[in-house]
Coordinates of C-alpha atoms and ligand atoms in Angstrom, one line a residue:
M188 CA -23.2 4.8 -1.0
T189 CA -19.4 4.8 -1.3
K190 CA -17.0 7.4 0.2
E191 CA -13.6 8.4 -1.2
I192 CA -11.2 7.8 1.7
K193 CA -7.5 8.7 1.6
M194 CA -4.6 6.8 3.1
V195 CA -3.3 10.2 4.4
D196 CA -4.7 13.7 4.2
L197 CA -1.8 16.1 3.8
A198 CA -4.0 18.7 2.1
G199 CA -6.5 18.8 4.9
Q200 CA -3.6 19.1 7.4
Y201 CA -2.0 21.9 5.5
Q202 CA -5.2 23.9 5.5
K203 CA -5.0 24.2 9.3
I204 CA -1.4 25.5 9.4
K205 CA -1.4 27.3 6.0
T206 CA -0.7 30.8 7.4
E207 CA 2.4 29.7 9.3
V208 CA 3.7 27.4 6.6
D209 CA 3.2 29.9 3.8
A210 CA 4.9 32.6 5.9
G211 CA 7.8 30.3 6.6
I212 CA 8.3 29.4 3.0
A213 CA 8.0 33.0 1.8
E214 CA 10.7 34.0 4.3
V215 CA 13.1 31.5 2.8
I216 CA 12.4 32.6 -0.7
N217 CA 12.5 36.3 0.1
T218 CA 15.9 35.9 1.8
T219 CA 17.1 33.3 -0.8
A220 CA 18.5 31.2 2.0
F221 CA 17.8 28.0 0.1
I222 CA 20.9 26.1 1.2
K223 CA 21.8 26.0 4.9
G224 CA 19.6 28.9 5.8
P225 CA 19.0 29.9 9.4
Q226 CA 15.8 27.9 9.4
V227 CA 17.7 24.6 9.3
K228 CA 19.6 25.3 12.5
K229 CA 16.5 26.6 14.2
F230 CA 14.6 23.5 13.3
E231 CA 17.5 21.2 14.4
D232 CA 17.6 23.0 17.7
N233 CA 13.9 22.9 18.2
L234 CA 13.8 19.2 17.4
A235 CA 16.7 18.5 19.7
A236 CA 14.9 20.2 22.5
Y237 CA 11.7 18.3 21.8
L238 CA 13.6 15.0 21.8
N239 CA 15.7 15.9 24.7
C240 CA 18.7 15.0 22.6
K241 CA 22.0 16.9 22.3
H242 CA 22.5 16.9 18.6
V243 CA 20.1 16.9 15.7
I244 CA 21.7 17.0 12.2
G245 CA 19.4 17.5 9.2
C246 CA 20.1 15.6 6.0
A247 CA 18.4 15.0 2.7
N248 CA 16.3 11.9 3.5
G249 CA 16.0 9.0 5.9
T250 CA 18.0 6.6 3.7
D251 CA 20.9 9.1 3.7
A252 CA 20.6 9.4 7.5
L253 CA 21.2 5.7 7.8
Q254 CA 24.1 5.9 5.4
I255 CA 25.8 8.8 7.1
A256 CA 25.4 7.1 10.5
M257 CA 27.2 3.9 9.2
M258 CA 29.9 6.0 7.5
A259 CA 30.5 8.2 10.6
L260 CA 30.9 5.1 12.7
K261 CA 33.6 3.9 10.2
L262 CA 31.9 0.6 9.6
Q263 CA 34.1 -1.3 7.1
P264 CA 33.3 -3.7 4.3
G265 CA 32.6 -7.2 5.7
D266 CA 31.5 -5.9 9.1
E267 CA 28.2 -7.5 10.1
V268 CA 25.2 -5.4 10.9
I269 CA 22.2 -7.0 12.6
T270 CA 18.8 -5.9 11.4
P271 CA 15.2 -7.2 11.5
V272 CA 14.2 -9.2 8.4
F273 CA 10.8 -7.6 8.3
T274 CA 11.4 -3.9 7.5
Y275 CA 11.5 -1.3 4.8
A276 CA 14.3 -1.9 2.3
A277 CA 16.2 1.3 3.0
T278 CA 17.5 -0.1 6.3
V279 CA 19.1 -3.0 4.5
E280 CA 19.9 -1.1 1.3
V281 CA 22.4 1.1 3.0
I282 CA 24.1 -1.8 4.7
A283 CA 24.5 -3.5 1.4
L284 CA 25.6 -0.3 -0.4
L285 CA 28.5 0.2 2.0
K286 CA 29.5 -3.5 1.5
L287 CA 28.6 -4.4 5.0
T288 CA 27.0 -7.7 5.7
P289 CA 23.3 -7.6 6.7
V290 CA 22.5 -10.3 9.3
F291 CA 18.8 -10.8 9.5
V292 CA 17.0 -11.5 12.7
E293 CA 13.4 -12.6 13.0
V294 CA 10.8 -10.3 14.6
N295 CA 8.6 -10.6 17.6
A296 CA 5.2 -12.1 16.9
N297 CA 3.3 -9.4 18.7
T298 CA 5.1 -6.1 18.0
F299 CA 6.7 -7.1 14.6
N300 CA 9.9 -5.4 15.8
I301 CA 13.2 -7.2 16.0
D302 CA 13.0 -10.1 18.5
E303 CA 15.6 -9.1 21.1
Q304 CA 15.8 -12.7 22.3
L305 CA 17.2 -13.8 19.0
I306 CA 19.9 -11.1 18.7
E307 CA 22.7 -12.7 20.7
A308 CA 22.6 -15.9 18.6
A309 CA 23.3 -13.7 15.5
I310 CA 26.4 -12.0 17.0
T311 CA 29.8 -13.1 15.6
P312 CA 33.2 -11.6 16.0
K313 CA 32.5 -9.6 12.9
T314 CA 29.3 -7.9 14.3
K315 CA 29.7 -4.2 14.7
A316 CA 26.2 -2.8 15.0
I317 CA 22.5 -3.5 15.6
V318 CA 19.9 -1.5 13.6
P319 CA 16.5 -1.8 15.3
V320 CA 13.6 -0.4 13.3
H321 CA 10.7 1.0 15.3
L322 CA 8.1 -0.4 12.9
Y323 CA 4.7 1.2 12.5
G324 CA 5.3 3.7 15.3
Q325 CA 6.2 1.6 18.3
C326 CA 9.7 1.1 19.8
A327 CA 11.6 -2.1 19.7
N328 CA 12.7 -3.3 23.1
M329 CA 15.5 -0.8 23.4
E330 CA 16.3 -1.7 27.0
A331 CA 17.2 -5.3 26.0
I332 CA 18.9 -4.2 22.8
M333 CA 21.1 -1.7 24.7
K334 CA 22.1 -4.3 27.2
I335 CA 23.2 -6.7 24.5
A336 CA 25.0 -3.9 22.7
K337 CA 26.9 -3.0 25.8
K338 CA 27.8 -6.6 26.6
H339 CA 29.2 -7.2 23.1
N340 CA 30.5 -3.6 22.5
L341 CA 28.2 -2.9 19.5
Y342 CA 26.9 0.3 18.1
V343 CA 23.1 0.8 18.0
I344 CA 21.6 2.7 15.1
E345 CA 17.9 3.3 15.6
D346 CA 15.8 3.6 12.5
T347 CA 13.0 5.8 13.8
A348 CA 11.6 6.9 10.5
Q349 CA 8.2 5.6 11.6
A350 CA 8.3 6.4 15.3
I351 CA 9.3 10.0 15.8
G352 CA 7.9 11.2 19.1
A353 CA 7.3 7.7 20.5
D354 CA 8.4 7.3 24.2
F355 CA 10.2 4.3 25.4
T356 CA 10.1 3.6 29.2
F357 CA 12.9 1.6 30.9
S358 CA 12.2 -0.7 33.8
N359 CA 13.6 2.0 36.2
G360 CA 10.8 4.3 35.1
E361 CA 13.1 6.5 32.9
T362 CA 11.5 7.6 29.6
K363 CA 13.4 8.5 26.4
K364 CA 12.2 9.4 22.9
A365 CA 12.6 6.9 20.1
G366 CA 15.9 7.6 18.3
T367 CA 17.7 9.1 21.3
I368 CA 18.6 5.8 23.1
G369 CA 21.1 4.2 20.8
T370 CA 24.4 5.5 19.5
I371 CA 22.7 7.2 16.7
G372 CA 19.0 7.7 15.7
C373 CA 17.9 8.1 12.1
T374 CA 14.6 9.5 10.8
S375 CA 12.8 10.5 7.6
F376 CA 10.6 13.5 6.9
F377 CA 9.0 11.9 3.9
P378 CA 5.7 13.7 3.4
S379 CA 3.5 10.8 4.8
K380 CA 5.7 10.2 7.9
N381 CA 4.3 11.5 11.2
L382 CA 6.6 14.5 10.9
G383 CA 6.6 14.9 7.2
C384 CA 7.8 17.8 5.1
Y385 CA 6.7 18.9 1.6
G386 CA 9.4 16.9 -0.3
D387 CA 12.3 14.9 1.0
G388 CA 14.1 15.3 4.3
G389 CA 15.8 13.4 7.1
A390 CA 17.7 13.8 10.3
I391 CA 20.2 12.1 12.5
F392 CA 20.2 12.3 16.3
C393 CA 23.0 11.7 18.8
N394 CA 24.2 12.7 22.2
D395 CA 28.0 12.5 21.6
D396 CA 29.8 15.8 20.6
A397 CA 32.6 14.2 18.7
L398 CA 30.3 11.8 16.9
A399 CA 28.0 14.7 16.0
E400 CA 30.9 16.5 14.4
R401 CA 31.7 13.4 12.4
L402 CA 28.1 13.0 11.3
R403 CA 28.1 16.6 10.0
M404 CA 31.4 16.1 8.3
V405 CA 30.4 13.0 6.5
G406 CA 27.1 14.6 5.3
N407 CA 29.0 17.6 4.1
H408 CA 31.4 16.0 1.5
G409 CA 33.7 14.9 4.2
Q410 CA 34.7 18.5 5.1
R411 CA 34.9 20.0 8.6
K412 CA 36.4 23.2 7.1
Q413 CA 35.5 24.4 3.6
Y414 CA 37.7 22.8 0.9
E415 CA 39.5 20.5 3.4
F416 CA 38.3 17.1 2.4
E417 CA 39.2 14.8 5.3
E418 CA 37.3 11.7 4.2
V419 CA 35.1 10.6 1.3
G420 CA 31.7 11.9 2.4
I421 CA 28.4 12.5 0.7
N422 CA 26.3 15.6 0.0
S423 CA 23.2 15.4 2.0
R424 CA 21.5 18.5 3.2
L425 CA 18.1 19.3 4.7
D426 CA 16.6 21.9 2.4
T427 CA 15.9 25.2 4.0
L428 CA 12.3 25.3 2.6
Q429 CA 11.7 21.9 4.1
A430 CA 13.1 23.0 7.5
A431 CA 10.7 26.0 7.5
V432 CA 7.8 23.6 7.0
L433 CA 9.1 21.1 9.6
D434 CA 9.5 23.8 12.2
V435 CA 5.8 24.7 12.0
K436 CA 4.7 21.0 12.0
L437 CA 7.0 20.1 14.9
Q438 CA 4.8 22.3 17.1
H439 CA 1.9 20.1 16.2
L440 CA 3.6 16.7 16.4
D441 CA 2.2 15.6 19.8
E442 CA -1.3 16.7 18.8
Y443 CA -0.9 14.7 15.5
A444 CA 0.2 11.6 17.4
E445 CA -2.9 12.1 19.7
A446 CA -5.1 12.3 16.6
R447 CA -3.6 9.1 15.2
R448 CA -4.0 7.4 18.5
K449 CA -7.7 8.3 18.6
V450 CA -8.2 6.7 15.2
A451 CA -6.4 3.6 16.4
D452 CA -8.5 3.4 19.6
Y453 CA -11.6 3.7 17.5
Y454 CA -10.5 0.9 15.1
D455 CA -9.5 -1.2 18.1
S456 CA -12.8 -1.0 19.7
A457 CA -14.8 -1.4 16.5
F458 CA -12.9 -4.6 15.6
K459 CA -13.0 -6.2 19.0
E460 CA -15.5 -8.8 18.1
L461 CA -13.9 -9.8 14.8
N462 CA -12.0 -13.1 15.3
S463 CA -10.3 -13.2 11.9
I464 CA -8.2 -10.1 12.5
T465 CA -5.6 -9.2 15.1
T466 CA -5.5 -5.5 15.9
P467 CA -2.1 -3.8 16.7
F468 CA -0.4 -5.0 19.8
R469 CA 0.4 -2.2 22.3
A470 CA 3.7 -2.8 24.1
K471 CA 4.0 -1.9 27.8
N472 CA 7.4 -0.2 27.4
S473 CA 6.6 2.1 24.4
T474 CA 3.9 4.5 23.4
H475 CA 2.6 4.0 19.9
V476 CA 2.5 6.9 17.5
F477 CA 0.6 4.9 14.8
H478 CA 2.5 5.8 11.7
Q479 CA 0.5 2.8 10.5
Y480 CA -2.5 1.0 11.8
T481 CA -1.7 -2.5 10.7
L482 CA -4.0 -5.5 11.1
K483 CA -3.1 -9.1 10.8
L484 CA -5.6 -11.2 8.9
S485 CA -5.7 -14.9 9.3
E486 CA -6.8 -15.3 5.6
N487 CA -8.2 -13.7 2.5
R488 CA -6.1 -10.5 2.6
E489 CA -6.4 -9.8 -1.1
T490 CA -10.2 -10.3 -1.1
F491 CA -10.4 -8.0 1.9
R492 CA -8.4 -5.3 0.1
E493 CA -10.5 -5.6 -3.0
F494 CA -13.7 -5.4 -1.0
L495 CA -12.6 -2.2 0.7
K496 CA -11.2 -0.8 -2.5
N497 CA -14.6 -1.1 -4.1
K498 CA -16.0 0.9 -1.2
G499 CA -13.4 3.7 -1.9
I500 CA -11.2 2.7 1.0
P501 CA -7.5 2.3 0.2
T502 CA -5.3 -0.1 2.1
M503 CA -1.5 -0.8 1.9
V504 CA 0.7 -3.7 2.6
Y505 CA 3.9 -2.9 4.6
Y506 CA 5.7 -5.0 3.5
P507 CA 4.8 -7.7 1.0
S508 CA 8.2 -9.5 1.3
P509 CA 10.7 -9.9 4.0
M510 CA 14.3 -8.8 3.1
H511 CA 15.9 -12.3 2.9
L512 CA 13.7 -13.1 -0.1
Q513 CA 14.6 -9.9 -2.0
K514 CA 17.0 -10.5 -4.8
A515 CA 19.1 -7.4 -4.1
Y516 CA 19.8 -8.5 -0.5
N517 CA 20.1 -12.2 -1.2
P518 CA 22.3 -12.2 -4.3
D519 CA 24.0 -15.5 -3.6
G520 CA 20.8 -17.3 -2.6
L521 CA 22.0 -17.7 0.9
W522 CA 18.5 -17.6 2.3
Q523 CA 15.4 -19.4 1.2
K524 CA 11.7 -19.4 1.9
G525 CA 11.3 -21.1 5.2
D526 CA 14.3 -19.4 6.9
F527 CA 12.2 -16.7 8.6
T528 CA 8.7 -18.2 8.7
L529 CA 7.2 -15.6 11.0
S530 CA 8.2 -12.7 8.8
E531 CA 7.2 -14.7 5.7
S532 CA 3.7 -15.2 7.1
L533 CA 3.4 -11.6 8.3
S534 CA 4.2 -10.4 4.8
E535 CA 1.2 -12.4 3.6
Q536 CA -1.1 -11.3 6.5
V537 CA -0.5 -7.7 7.3
V538 CA -2.7 -4.9 5.9
S539 CA -2.7 -1.2 6.9
L540 CA -5.8 0.8 7.1
P541 CA -6.0 4.6 6.4
I542 CA -4.8 6.6 9.4
H543 CA -4.0 10.3 9.6
T544 CA -4.6 13.4 11.5
E545 CA -7.7 14.7 9.8
F546 CA -10.4 12.0 10.2
D547 CA -14.0 12.9 10.9
A548 CA -16.3 10.6 12.7
T549 CA -18.4 9.7 9.6
S550 CA -15.4 8.6 7.6
L551 CA -14.1 6.5 10.5
Q552 CA -17.4 4.9 11.0
Y553 CA -17.7 4.2 7.3
I554 CA -14.3 2.4 7.3
A555 CA -15.2 0.4 10.5
D556 CA -18.6 -0.6 9.2
S557 CA -17.1 -1.7 5.8
V558 CA -14.5 -3.8 7.6
K559 CA -17.2 -5.4 9.7
E560 CA -19.4 -6.0 6.7
F561 CA -16.6 -7.9 5.0
F562 CA -16.2 -10.3 7.9
N563 CA -20.0 -10.7 8.5
R564 CA -20.8 -11.4 4.9
Ligands
PLP278 C1 10.6 5.9 5.3 C2 11.6 5.0 5.8 C3 13.0 5.1 5.5 C4 13.5 5.9 4.4 O1 13.2 7.2 4.4 P1 13.4 8.1 3.1 O2 13.3 9.5 3.6 O3 12.3 7.8 2.2 O4 14.7 7.9 2.5 C5 13.9 4.2 6.2 N1 13.4 3.3 7.1 C6 12.1 3.2 7.4 C7 11.7 2.2 8.4 C8 11.2 4.0 6.8 O5 9.9 3.8 7.0

């Protein structure tokens, strides 16, 4: 018997919040408040309160959020920006697009987040910013990163597209939400993200009033006042329809994280005895919101994926190549295979299992049994 398993189950999730979501969408349509409707401000305020962050600024997607952040900080062509080499392309794409220089840093072997111990060696007089990416739903070591940034007078732009709602705890016991620790936080509301809308969306977080104004200005064609174009900006708005959906889903965000964590706990205990796989590391200083549940396999990843696929279980590889080996981000052949061996081997070993908010016990058991069956063949 095979079962059809989904990577994510957005339809199942929608069914449970349908009444509120439909009402929210209908209100936007009925009032034709499609652009910059009151729902956008309401959602920004509610998200700011949830994050305990002074300013939340909606924008069109997570990639734009990163671009607006770098433009608002007035990063200039040639400025160096430190980023993990093992990440989603958008982080590096924006750096390259603005003619900044990406400086890749290897990741930590346990968390797969930027290795804070290697950051200082990558800093030069041209370095202006560090962009940690909270991969798979767990924070990079923000305490160490902020310390380095302070010492070298650098901006920190957190890419928290995968970790919205995660809590980072400092050694003094203080806890802050992912994306609210650095100079600016950037997130995405892509449908499959932990807080996903029904199309594209993104947001920028910051605690500084003047910087928040600049972020709004850059994302609004460079205008503070209508028809007064101060700087070359971009047009990047959070759609009102999406804000209405997000405002409903925000109320369920912690419950969604809890549902994901339960799936992760289940997988963890089911795979305890399997020596050929490494289950996700749980850092002491961060909660994990499990945007992805990513295993590391010592070998046979493609056979494993094929085996599960034949059982109706999809898997994904985030990400099949580190950034230094991507043509777009290594145009002059500056880097070669062998320059970031850990990330290179991760890109060959990682595989993400289905994880979402709507799992039932039978499906989970089916997935766990199938994984075990592969290794006990
Ligand atoms: C999804 C994602 C982005 C980009 O978000 P979009 O909304 O698709 O532009 C950026 N960085 C990371 C780490 C992501 O996972």
